[in-house]
Tab-separated table of C-alpha atoms in Angstrom:
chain	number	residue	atom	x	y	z
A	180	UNK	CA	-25.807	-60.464	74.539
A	181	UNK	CA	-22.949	-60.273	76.592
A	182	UNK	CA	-20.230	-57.502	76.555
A	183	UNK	CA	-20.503	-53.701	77.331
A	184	UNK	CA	-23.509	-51.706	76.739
A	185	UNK	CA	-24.393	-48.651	74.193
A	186	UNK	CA	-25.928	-45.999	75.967
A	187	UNK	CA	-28.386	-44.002	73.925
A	188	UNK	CA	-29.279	-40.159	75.005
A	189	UNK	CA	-32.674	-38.570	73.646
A	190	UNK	CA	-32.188	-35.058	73.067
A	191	UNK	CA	-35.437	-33.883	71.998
A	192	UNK	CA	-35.286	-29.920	70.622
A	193	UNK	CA	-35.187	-28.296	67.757
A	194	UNK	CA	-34.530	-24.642	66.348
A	195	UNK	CA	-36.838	-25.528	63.948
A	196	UNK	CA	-39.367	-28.766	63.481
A	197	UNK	CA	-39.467	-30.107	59.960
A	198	UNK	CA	-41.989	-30.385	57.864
A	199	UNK	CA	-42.343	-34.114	57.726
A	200	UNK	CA	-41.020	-34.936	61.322
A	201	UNK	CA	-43.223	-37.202	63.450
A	202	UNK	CA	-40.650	-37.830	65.918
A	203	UNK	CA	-40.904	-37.132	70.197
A	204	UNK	CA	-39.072	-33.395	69.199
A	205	UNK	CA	-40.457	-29.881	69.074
A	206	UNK	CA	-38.961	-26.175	70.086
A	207	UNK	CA	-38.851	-25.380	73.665
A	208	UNK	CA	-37.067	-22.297	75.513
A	209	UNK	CA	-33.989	-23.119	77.655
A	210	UNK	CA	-36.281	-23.197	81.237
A	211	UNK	CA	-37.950	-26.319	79.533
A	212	UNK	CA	-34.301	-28.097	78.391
A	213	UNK	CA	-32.398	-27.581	81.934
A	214	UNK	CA	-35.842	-29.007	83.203
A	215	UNK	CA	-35.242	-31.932	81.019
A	216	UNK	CA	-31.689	-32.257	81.336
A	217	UNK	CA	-32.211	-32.223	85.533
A	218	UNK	CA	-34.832	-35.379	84.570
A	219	UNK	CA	-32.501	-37.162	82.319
A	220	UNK	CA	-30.114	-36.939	84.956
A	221	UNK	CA	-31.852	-38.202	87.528
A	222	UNK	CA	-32.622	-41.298	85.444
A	223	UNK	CA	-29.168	-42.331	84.399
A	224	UNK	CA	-28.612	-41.679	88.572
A	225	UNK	CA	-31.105	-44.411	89.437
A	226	UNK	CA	-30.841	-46.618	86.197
A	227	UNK	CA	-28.672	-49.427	87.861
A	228	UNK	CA	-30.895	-49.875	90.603
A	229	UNK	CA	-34.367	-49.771	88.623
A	230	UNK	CA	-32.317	-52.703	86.310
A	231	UNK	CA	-31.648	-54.770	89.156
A	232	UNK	CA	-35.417	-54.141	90.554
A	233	UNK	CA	-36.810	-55.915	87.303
A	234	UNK	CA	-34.057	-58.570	87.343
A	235	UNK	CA	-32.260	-57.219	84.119
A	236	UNK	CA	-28.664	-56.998	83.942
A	237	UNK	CA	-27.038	-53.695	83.285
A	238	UNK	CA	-23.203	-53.602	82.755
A	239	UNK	CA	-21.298	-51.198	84.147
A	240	UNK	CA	-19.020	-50.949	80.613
A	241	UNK	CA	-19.599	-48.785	77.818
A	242	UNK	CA	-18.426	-48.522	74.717
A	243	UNK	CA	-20.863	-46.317	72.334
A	244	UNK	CA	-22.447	-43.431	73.334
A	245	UNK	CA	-25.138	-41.599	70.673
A	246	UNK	CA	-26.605	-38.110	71.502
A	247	UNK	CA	-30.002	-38.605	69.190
A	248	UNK	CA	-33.152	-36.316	68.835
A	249	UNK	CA	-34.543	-33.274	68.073
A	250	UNK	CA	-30.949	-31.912	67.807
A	251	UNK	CA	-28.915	-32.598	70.431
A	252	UNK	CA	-26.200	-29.880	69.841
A	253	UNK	CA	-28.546	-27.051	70.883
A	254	UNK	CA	-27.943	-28.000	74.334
A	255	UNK	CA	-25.179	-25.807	75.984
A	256	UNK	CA	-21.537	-26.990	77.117
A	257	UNK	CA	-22.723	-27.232	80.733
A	258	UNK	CA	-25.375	-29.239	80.341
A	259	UNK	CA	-23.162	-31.748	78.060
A	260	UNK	CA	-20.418	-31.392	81.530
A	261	UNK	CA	-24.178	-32.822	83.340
A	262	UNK	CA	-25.160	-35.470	81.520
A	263	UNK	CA	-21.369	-36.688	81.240
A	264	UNK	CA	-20.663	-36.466	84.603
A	265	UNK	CA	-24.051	-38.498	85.439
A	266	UNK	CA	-22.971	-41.171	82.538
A	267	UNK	CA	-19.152	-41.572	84.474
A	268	UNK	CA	-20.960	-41.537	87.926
A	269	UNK	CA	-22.914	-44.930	86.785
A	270	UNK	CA	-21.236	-46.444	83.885
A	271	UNK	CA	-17.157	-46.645	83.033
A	272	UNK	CA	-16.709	-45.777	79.668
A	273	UNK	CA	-13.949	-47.207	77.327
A	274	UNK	CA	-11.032	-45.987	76.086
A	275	UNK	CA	-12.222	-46.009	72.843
A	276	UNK	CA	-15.425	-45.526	72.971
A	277	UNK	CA	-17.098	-44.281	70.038
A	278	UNK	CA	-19.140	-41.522	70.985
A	279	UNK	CA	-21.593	-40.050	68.618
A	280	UNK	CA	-23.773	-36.449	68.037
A	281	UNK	CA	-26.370	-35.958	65.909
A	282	UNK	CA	-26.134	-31.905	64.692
A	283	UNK	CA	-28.007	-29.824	62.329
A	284	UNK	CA	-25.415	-27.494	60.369
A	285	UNK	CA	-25.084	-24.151	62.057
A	286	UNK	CA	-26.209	-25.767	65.109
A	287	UNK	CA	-23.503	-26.448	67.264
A	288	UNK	CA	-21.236	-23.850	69.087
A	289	UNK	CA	-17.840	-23.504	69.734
A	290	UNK	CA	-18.153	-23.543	73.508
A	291	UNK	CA	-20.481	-26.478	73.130
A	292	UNK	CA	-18.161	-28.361	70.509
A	293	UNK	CA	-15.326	-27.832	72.834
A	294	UNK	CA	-16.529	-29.410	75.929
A	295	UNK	CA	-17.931	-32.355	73.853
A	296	UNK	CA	-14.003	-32.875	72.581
A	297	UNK	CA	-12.781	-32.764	76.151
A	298	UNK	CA	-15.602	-35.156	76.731
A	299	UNK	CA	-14.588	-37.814	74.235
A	300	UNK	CA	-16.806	-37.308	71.716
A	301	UNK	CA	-15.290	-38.301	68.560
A	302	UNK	CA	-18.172	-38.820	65.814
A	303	UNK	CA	-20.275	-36.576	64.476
A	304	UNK	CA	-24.042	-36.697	62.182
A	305	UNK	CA	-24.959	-33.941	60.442
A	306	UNK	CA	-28.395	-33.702	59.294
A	307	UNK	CA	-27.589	-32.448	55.863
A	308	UNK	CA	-30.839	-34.287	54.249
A	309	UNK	CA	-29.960	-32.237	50.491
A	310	UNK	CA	-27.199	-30.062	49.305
A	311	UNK	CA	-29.640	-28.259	47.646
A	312	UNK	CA	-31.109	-25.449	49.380
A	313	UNK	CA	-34.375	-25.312	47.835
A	314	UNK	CA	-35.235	-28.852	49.409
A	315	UNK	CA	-33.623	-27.885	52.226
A	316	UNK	CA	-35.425	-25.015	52.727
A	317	UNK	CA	-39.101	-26.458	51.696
A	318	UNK	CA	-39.144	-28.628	54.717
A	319	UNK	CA	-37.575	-26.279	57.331
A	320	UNK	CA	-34.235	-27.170	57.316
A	321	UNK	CA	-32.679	-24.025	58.280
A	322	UNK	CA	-28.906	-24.731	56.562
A	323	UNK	CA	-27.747	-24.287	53.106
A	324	UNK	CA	-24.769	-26.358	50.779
A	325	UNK	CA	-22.415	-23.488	52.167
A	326	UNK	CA	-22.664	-24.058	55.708
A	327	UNK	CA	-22.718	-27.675	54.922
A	328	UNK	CA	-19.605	-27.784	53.867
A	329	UNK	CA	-18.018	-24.874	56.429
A	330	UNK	CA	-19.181	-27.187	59.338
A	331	UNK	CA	-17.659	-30.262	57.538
A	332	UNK	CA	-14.421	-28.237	57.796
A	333	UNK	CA	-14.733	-26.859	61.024
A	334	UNK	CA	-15.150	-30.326	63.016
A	335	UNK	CA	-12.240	-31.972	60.896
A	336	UNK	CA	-10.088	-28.943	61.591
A	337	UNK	CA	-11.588	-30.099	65.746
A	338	UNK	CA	-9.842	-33.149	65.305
A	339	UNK	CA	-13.838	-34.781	64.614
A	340	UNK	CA	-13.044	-36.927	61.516
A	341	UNK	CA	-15.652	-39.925	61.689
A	342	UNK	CA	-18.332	-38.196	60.164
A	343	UNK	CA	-21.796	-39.156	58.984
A	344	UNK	CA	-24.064	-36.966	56.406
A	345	UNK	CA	-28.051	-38.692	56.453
A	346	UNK	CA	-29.769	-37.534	53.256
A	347	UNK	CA	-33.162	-38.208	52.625
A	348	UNK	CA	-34.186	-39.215	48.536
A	349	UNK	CA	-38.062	-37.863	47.585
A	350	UNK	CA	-37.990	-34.582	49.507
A	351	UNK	CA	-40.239	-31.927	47.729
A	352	UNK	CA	-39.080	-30.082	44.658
A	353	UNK	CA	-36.642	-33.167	43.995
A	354	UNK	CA	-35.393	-34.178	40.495
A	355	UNK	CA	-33.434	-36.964	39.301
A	356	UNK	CA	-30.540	-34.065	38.586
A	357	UNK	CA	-31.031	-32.671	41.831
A	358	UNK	CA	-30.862	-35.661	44.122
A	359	UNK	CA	-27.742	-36.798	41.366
A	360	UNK	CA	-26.082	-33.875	42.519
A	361	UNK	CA	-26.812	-34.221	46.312
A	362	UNK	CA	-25.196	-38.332	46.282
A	363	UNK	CA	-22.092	-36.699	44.273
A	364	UNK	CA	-21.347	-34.048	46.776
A	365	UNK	CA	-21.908	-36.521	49.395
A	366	UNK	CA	-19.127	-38.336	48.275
A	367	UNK	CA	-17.174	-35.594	47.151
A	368	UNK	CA	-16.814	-34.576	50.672
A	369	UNK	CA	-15.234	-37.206	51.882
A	370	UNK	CA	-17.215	-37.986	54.550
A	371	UNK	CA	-16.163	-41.713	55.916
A	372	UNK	CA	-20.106	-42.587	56.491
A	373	UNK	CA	-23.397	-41.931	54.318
A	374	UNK	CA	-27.166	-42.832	55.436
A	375	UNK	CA	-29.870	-42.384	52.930
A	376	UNK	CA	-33.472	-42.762	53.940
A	377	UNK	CA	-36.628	-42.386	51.454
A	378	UNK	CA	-39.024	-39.404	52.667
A	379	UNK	CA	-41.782	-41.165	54.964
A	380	UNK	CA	-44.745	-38.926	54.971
A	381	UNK	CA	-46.235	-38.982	58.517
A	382	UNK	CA	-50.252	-37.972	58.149
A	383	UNK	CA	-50.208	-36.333	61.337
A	384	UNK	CA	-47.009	-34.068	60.403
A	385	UNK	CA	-47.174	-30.648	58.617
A	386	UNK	CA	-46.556	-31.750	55.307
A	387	UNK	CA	-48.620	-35.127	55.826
A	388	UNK	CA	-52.035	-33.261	56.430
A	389	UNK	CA	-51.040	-30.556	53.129
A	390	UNK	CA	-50.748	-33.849	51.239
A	391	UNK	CA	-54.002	-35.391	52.274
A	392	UNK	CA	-55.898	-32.138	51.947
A	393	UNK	CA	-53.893	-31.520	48.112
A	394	UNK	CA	-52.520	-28.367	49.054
A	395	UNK	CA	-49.322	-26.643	48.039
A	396	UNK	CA	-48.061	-25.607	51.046
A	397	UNK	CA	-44.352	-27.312	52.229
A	398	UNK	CA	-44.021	-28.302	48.940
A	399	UNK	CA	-46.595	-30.850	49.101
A	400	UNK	CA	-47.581	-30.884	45.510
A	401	UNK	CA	-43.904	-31.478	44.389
A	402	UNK	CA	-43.066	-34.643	46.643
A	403	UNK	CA	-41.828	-37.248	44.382
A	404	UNK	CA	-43.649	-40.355	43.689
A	405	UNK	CA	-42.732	-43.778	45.621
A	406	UNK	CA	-41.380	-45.226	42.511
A	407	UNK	CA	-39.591	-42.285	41.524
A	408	UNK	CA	-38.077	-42.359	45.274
A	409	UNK	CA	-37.462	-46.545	45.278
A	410	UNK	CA	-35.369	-45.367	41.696
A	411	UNK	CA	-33.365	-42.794	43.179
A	412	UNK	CA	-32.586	-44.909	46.519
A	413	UNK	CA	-31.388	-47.681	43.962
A	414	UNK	CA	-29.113	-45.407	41.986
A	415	UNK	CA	-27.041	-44.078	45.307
A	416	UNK	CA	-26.219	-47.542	46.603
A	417	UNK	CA	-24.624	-48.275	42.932
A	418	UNK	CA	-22.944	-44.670	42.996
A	419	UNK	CA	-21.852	-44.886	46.521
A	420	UNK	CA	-20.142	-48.868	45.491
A	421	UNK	CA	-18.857	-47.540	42.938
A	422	UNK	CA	-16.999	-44.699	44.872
A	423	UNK	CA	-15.748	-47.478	47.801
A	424	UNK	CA	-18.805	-46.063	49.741
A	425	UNK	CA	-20.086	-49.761	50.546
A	426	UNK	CA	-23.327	-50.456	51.951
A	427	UNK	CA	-23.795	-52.776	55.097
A	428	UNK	CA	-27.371	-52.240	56.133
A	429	UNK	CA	-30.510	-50.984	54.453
A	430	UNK	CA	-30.031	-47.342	54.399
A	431	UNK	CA	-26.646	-47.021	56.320
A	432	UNK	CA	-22.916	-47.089	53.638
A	433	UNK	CA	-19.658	-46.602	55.061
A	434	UNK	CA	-16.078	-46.642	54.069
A	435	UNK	CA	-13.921	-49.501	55.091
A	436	UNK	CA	-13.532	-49.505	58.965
A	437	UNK	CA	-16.292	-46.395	59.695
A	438	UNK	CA	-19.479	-48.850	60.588
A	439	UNK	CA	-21.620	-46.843	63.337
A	440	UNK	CA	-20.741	-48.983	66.043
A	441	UNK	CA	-23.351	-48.053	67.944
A	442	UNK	CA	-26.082	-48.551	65.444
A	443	UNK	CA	-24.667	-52.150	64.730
A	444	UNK	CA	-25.715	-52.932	68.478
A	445	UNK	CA	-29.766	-52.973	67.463
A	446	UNK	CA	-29.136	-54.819	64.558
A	447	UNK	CA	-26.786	-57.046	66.573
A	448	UNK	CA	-28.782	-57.763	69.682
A	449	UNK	CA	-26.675	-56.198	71.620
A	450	UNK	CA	-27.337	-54.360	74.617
A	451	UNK	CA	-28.344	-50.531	74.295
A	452	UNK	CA	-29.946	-48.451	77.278
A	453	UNK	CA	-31.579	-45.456	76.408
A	454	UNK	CA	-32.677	-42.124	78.739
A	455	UNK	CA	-35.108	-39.574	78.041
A	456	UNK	CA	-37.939	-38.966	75.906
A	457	UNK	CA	-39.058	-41.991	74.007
A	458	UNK	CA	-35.696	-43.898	74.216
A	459	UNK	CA	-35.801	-48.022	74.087
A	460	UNK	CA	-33.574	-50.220	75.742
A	461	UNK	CA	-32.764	-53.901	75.821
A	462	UNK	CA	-31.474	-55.569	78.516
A	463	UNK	CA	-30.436	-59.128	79.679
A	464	UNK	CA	-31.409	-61.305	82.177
A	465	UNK	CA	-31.501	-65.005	83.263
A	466	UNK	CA	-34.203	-65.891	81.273
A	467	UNK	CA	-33.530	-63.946	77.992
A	468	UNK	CA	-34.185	-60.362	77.750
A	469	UNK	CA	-36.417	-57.371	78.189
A	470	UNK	CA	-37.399	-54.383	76.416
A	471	UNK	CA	-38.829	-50.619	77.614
A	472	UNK	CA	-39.204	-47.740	76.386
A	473	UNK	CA	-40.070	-44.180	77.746
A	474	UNK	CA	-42.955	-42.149	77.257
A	475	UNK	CA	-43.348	-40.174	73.987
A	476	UNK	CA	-45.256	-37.051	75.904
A	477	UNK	CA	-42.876	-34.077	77.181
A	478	UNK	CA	-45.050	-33.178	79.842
A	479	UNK	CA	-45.448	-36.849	81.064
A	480	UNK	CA	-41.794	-37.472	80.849
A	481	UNK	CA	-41.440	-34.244	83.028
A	482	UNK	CA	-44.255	-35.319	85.729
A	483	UNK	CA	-43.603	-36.040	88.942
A	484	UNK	CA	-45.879	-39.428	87.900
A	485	UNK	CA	-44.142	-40.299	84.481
A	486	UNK	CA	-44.847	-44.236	83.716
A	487	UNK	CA	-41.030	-44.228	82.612
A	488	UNK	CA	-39.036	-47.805	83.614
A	489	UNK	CA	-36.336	-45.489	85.450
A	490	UNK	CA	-39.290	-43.851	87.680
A	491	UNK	CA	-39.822	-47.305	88.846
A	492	UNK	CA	-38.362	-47.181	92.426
A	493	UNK	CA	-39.512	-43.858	92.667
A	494	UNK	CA	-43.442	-44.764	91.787
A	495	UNK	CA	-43.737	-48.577	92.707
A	496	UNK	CA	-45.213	-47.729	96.037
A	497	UNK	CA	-47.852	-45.662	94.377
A	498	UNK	CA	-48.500	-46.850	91.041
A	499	UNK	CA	-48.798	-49.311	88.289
A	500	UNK	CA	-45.248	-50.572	87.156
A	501	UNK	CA	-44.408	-49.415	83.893
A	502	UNK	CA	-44.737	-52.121	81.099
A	503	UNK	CA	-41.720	-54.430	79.865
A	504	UNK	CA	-41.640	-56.789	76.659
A	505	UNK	CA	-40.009	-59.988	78.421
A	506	UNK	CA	-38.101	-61.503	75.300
A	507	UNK	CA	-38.141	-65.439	75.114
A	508	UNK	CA	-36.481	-67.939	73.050
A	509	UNK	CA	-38.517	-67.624	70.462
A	510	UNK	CA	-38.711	-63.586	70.106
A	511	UNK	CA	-35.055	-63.436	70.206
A	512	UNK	CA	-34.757	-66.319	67.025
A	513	UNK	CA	-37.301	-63.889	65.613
A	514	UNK	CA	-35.182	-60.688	66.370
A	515	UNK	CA	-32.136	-62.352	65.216
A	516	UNK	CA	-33.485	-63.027	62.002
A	517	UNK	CA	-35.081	-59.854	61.347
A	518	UNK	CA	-32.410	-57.730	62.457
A	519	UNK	CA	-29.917	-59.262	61.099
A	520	UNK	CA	-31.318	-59.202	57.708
A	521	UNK	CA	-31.331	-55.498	57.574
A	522	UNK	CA	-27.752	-55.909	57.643
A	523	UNK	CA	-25.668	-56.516	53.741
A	524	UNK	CA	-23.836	-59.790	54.242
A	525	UNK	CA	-27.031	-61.218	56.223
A	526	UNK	CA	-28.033	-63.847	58.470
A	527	UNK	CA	-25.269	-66.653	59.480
A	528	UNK	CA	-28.282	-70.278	59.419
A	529	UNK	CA	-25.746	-72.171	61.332
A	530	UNK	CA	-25.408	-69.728	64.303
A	531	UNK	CA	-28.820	-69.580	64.677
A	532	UNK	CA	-29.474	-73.409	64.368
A	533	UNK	CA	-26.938	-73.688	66.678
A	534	UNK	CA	-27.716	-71.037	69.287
A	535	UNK	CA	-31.820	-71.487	68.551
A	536	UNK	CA	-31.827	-75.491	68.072
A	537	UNK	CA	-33.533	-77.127	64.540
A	538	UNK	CA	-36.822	-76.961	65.402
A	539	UNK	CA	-37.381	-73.002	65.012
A	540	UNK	CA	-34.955	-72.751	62.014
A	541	UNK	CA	-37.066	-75.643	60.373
A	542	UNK	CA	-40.500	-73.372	61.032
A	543	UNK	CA	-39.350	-70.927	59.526
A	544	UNK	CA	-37.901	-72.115	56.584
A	545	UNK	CA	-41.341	-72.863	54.794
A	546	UNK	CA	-41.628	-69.121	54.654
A	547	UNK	CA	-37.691	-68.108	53.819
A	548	UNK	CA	-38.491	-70.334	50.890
A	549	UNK	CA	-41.565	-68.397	50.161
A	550	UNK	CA	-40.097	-65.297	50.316
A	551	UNK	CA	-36.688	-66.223	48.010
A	552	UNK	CA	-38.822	-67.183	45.293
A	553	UNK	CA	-40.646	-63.686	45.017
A	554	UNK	CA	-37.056	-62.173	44.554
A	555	UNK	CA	-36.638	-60.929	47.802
A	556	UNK	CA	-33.932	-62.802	49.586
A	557	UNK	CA	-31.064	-64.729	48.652
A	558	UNK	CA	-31.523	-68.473	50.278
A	559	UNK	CA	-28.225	-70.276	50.844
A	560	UNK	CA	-27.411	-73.330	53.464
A	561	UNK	CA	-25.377	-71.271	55.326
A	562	UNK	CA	-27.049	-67.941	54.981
A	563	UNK	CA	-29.647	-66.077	54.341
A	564	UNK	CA	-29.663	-62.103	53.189
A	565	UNK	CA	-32.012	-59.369	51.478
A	566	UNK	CA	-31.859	-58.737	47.754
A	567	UNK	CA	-31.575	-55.480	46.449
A	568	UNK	CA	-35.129	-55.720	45.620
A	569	UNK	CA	-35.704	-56.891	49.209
A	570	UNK	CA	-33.658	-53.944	50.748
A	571	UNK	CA	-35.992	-52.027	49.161
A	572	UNK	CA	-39.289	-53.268	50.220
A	573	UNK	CA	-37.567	-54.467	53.536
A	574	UNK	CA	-40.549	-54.107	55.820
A	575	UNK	CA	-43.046	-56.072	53.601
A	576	UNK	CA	-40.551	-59.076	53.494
A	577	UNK	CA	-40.666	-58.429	57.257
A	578	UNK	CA	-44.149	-58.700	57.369
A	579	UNK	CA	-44.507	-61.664	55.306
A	580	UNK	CA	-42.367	-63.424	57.571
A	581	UNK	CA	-43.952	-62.473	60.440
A	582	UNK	CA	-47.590	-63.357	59.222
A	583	UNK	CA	-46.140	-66.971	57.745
A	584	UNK	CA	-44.766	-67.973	61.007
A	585	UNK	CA	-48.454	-66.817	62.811
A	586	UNK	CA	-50.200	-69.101	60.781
């Protein structure tokens, strides 16, 4: 896990919260979002020192930088000029490092956009979820096609042009014709990155509880079916193939040379560090590596008493250490294998025989077999990867794996 660490910034806030969010994000007024920013701050400030208090290494060199929430371009231009001038103060960032923001169309400012160019941002991901705006609009998305594609333009015109649109397949009132129409446009715009996700109903969000109660409201009654969904998931990775749009994990496509660096670190096992609300990190150290994550609660993050890993030095005096996942030899042959089957071409057997030893890589094999003759992955001696199938129903291959190598 050598090399130079992705630094991941958690960004909370929303204009609006969608329907079927269950994410650490809500709508807050500005008081609240200087308050967190002020936090954040003060975590990045103290982040090399908590590392070293819990033995983990944390390189000074960056190279990916990803603004995630909530939607991280409400925030204004000087509290981007904060965080940035925290992140320089601690880390040295690279040349060309690939910096990414995740934006909801309409949502991000000129002044704001502006600072985040002179910044080095270079990589933007719009939250575009359907071009159509009666999907769009059913699950509180507050954008339409038009602005869509008036943003797309602006940011280009910015000098922005590594560009990501997510859309999401089984959103309510969705047709075969309609989400047809929303993969086409995708593509038509040109956009050098897709990610398609299928609509995970949460039952504690909005349109989760309208679901389990049968109501109508959010569109609950008109939420596609799971196989209807699967179908339409299936159809974009052969349209987006078909249009050089190739996919290389399970719901992320990109043109040739426009991977998301960044996201190719968790799938990797590389290391990431992440600040602010509910953020994970991995980190190395002598025996392996370790793995935190922050508190999920606002108003625990923003406590003087927050269990968060970077309140460590602050709190150890006082109170319980927060808690760390201390990965071993044989979580990271477990990680290696499960990550790196999320991605297209796979997992390489002979890297991990030779970086893991037989012994593991004969355990598991048993189950590999097991789980290639159900359809799911493709079983080679030098590699092992997900079927189509298998991308599809990637987290019950995951879990069959996982309780074969239990027993």
């Amino acid at each position: 896990m050598a090399g130079p660490v992705g630094v991941y910034i958690s960004v909370p806030f929303c204009k609006a919260k969608c329907t079927f969010c269950n994410f650490a994000s809500g709508v807050f007024g500005a008081e609240r979002m200087q308050q967190y920013v002020d936090r954040l701050c003060g975590e990045i400030r103290t982040s090399r020192a908590a590392a070293q208090n819990i033995a983990a290494a944390l390189p000074r060199n960056v190279d990916t930088i990803y603004f995630g929430g909530g939607t991280p371009s409400l925030l204004s231009a000087q509290q981007f000029w904060q965080i940035f001038n925290h992140l320089r103060g601690e880390f040295d960032l690279a040349n060309d490092a690939e910096i990414t923001l995740e934006c909801a169309p309409g949502q991000l400012s000129d002044e704001t956009l502006d600072e985040l160019l002179q910044q080095g941002m270079n990589r933007i991901s719009f939250g575009v979820q359907s071009f159509v705006d009666r999907e769009t609009a059913a699950v509180g998305r507050l954008h339409t096609q038009q602005q869509c594609e008036a943003e797309f333009a602006r940011v280009r015109a910015a000098g922005v042009d590594e560009i990501n649109i997510d859309l999401i397949a089984g959103l309510p009132h969705q047709t075969a014709q309609s989400w047809r129409y929303s993969v086409e446009q995708a593509i038509a715009s040109g956009t050098p990155h897709l990610s398609v996700y299928m609509l995970e109903v949460d039952d504690e969000s909005r349109l989760g509880r309208e679901m389990l109660e049968q109501g109508t409201r959010y569109g609950a009654s008109s939420v596609p079916g799971e196989d209807e969904t699967a179908d339409w998931y299936q159809q974009a990775c052969t349209t987006f193939r078909a249009a050089g749009v190739q996919q290389y994990e399970i719901s992320n496509f990109a043109r040739p040379g426009h991977r998301s660096r960044h996201n190719l670190k968790y799938w990797q096992r590389q290391p990431y560090i992440g600040f602010g609300l509910d953020a994970h990190s991995m980190l190395p150290t002598d025996a392996g590596a370790v793995r935190f994550a922050n508190t999920s609660d606002l108003d625990e993050y923003l406590g003087n008493a927050a269990p968060t890993p970077f309140r460590l030095l602050e709190s150890a005096s006082n109170a319980a250490p927060p808690e760390f996942d201390v990965i071993g030899r044989y979580e990271a042959f477990e990680e290696s294998l499960f990550l790196g089957l999320r991605l297209n071409e796979g997992v390489d057997l002979k890297h991990l025989r030779n970086r893991f030893g037989d012994a593991l890589l004969d355990d598991a094999m048993p189950a590999l077999r097991e789980v290639r003759d159900a359809g799911l992955l493709e079983l080679h001696s030098d590699n092992v990867r997900l079927t189509s199938h298998g991308r599809l129903v990637s987290n019950e291959v995951f879990n069959r794996l996982l309780i074969s190598s239990a027993a």
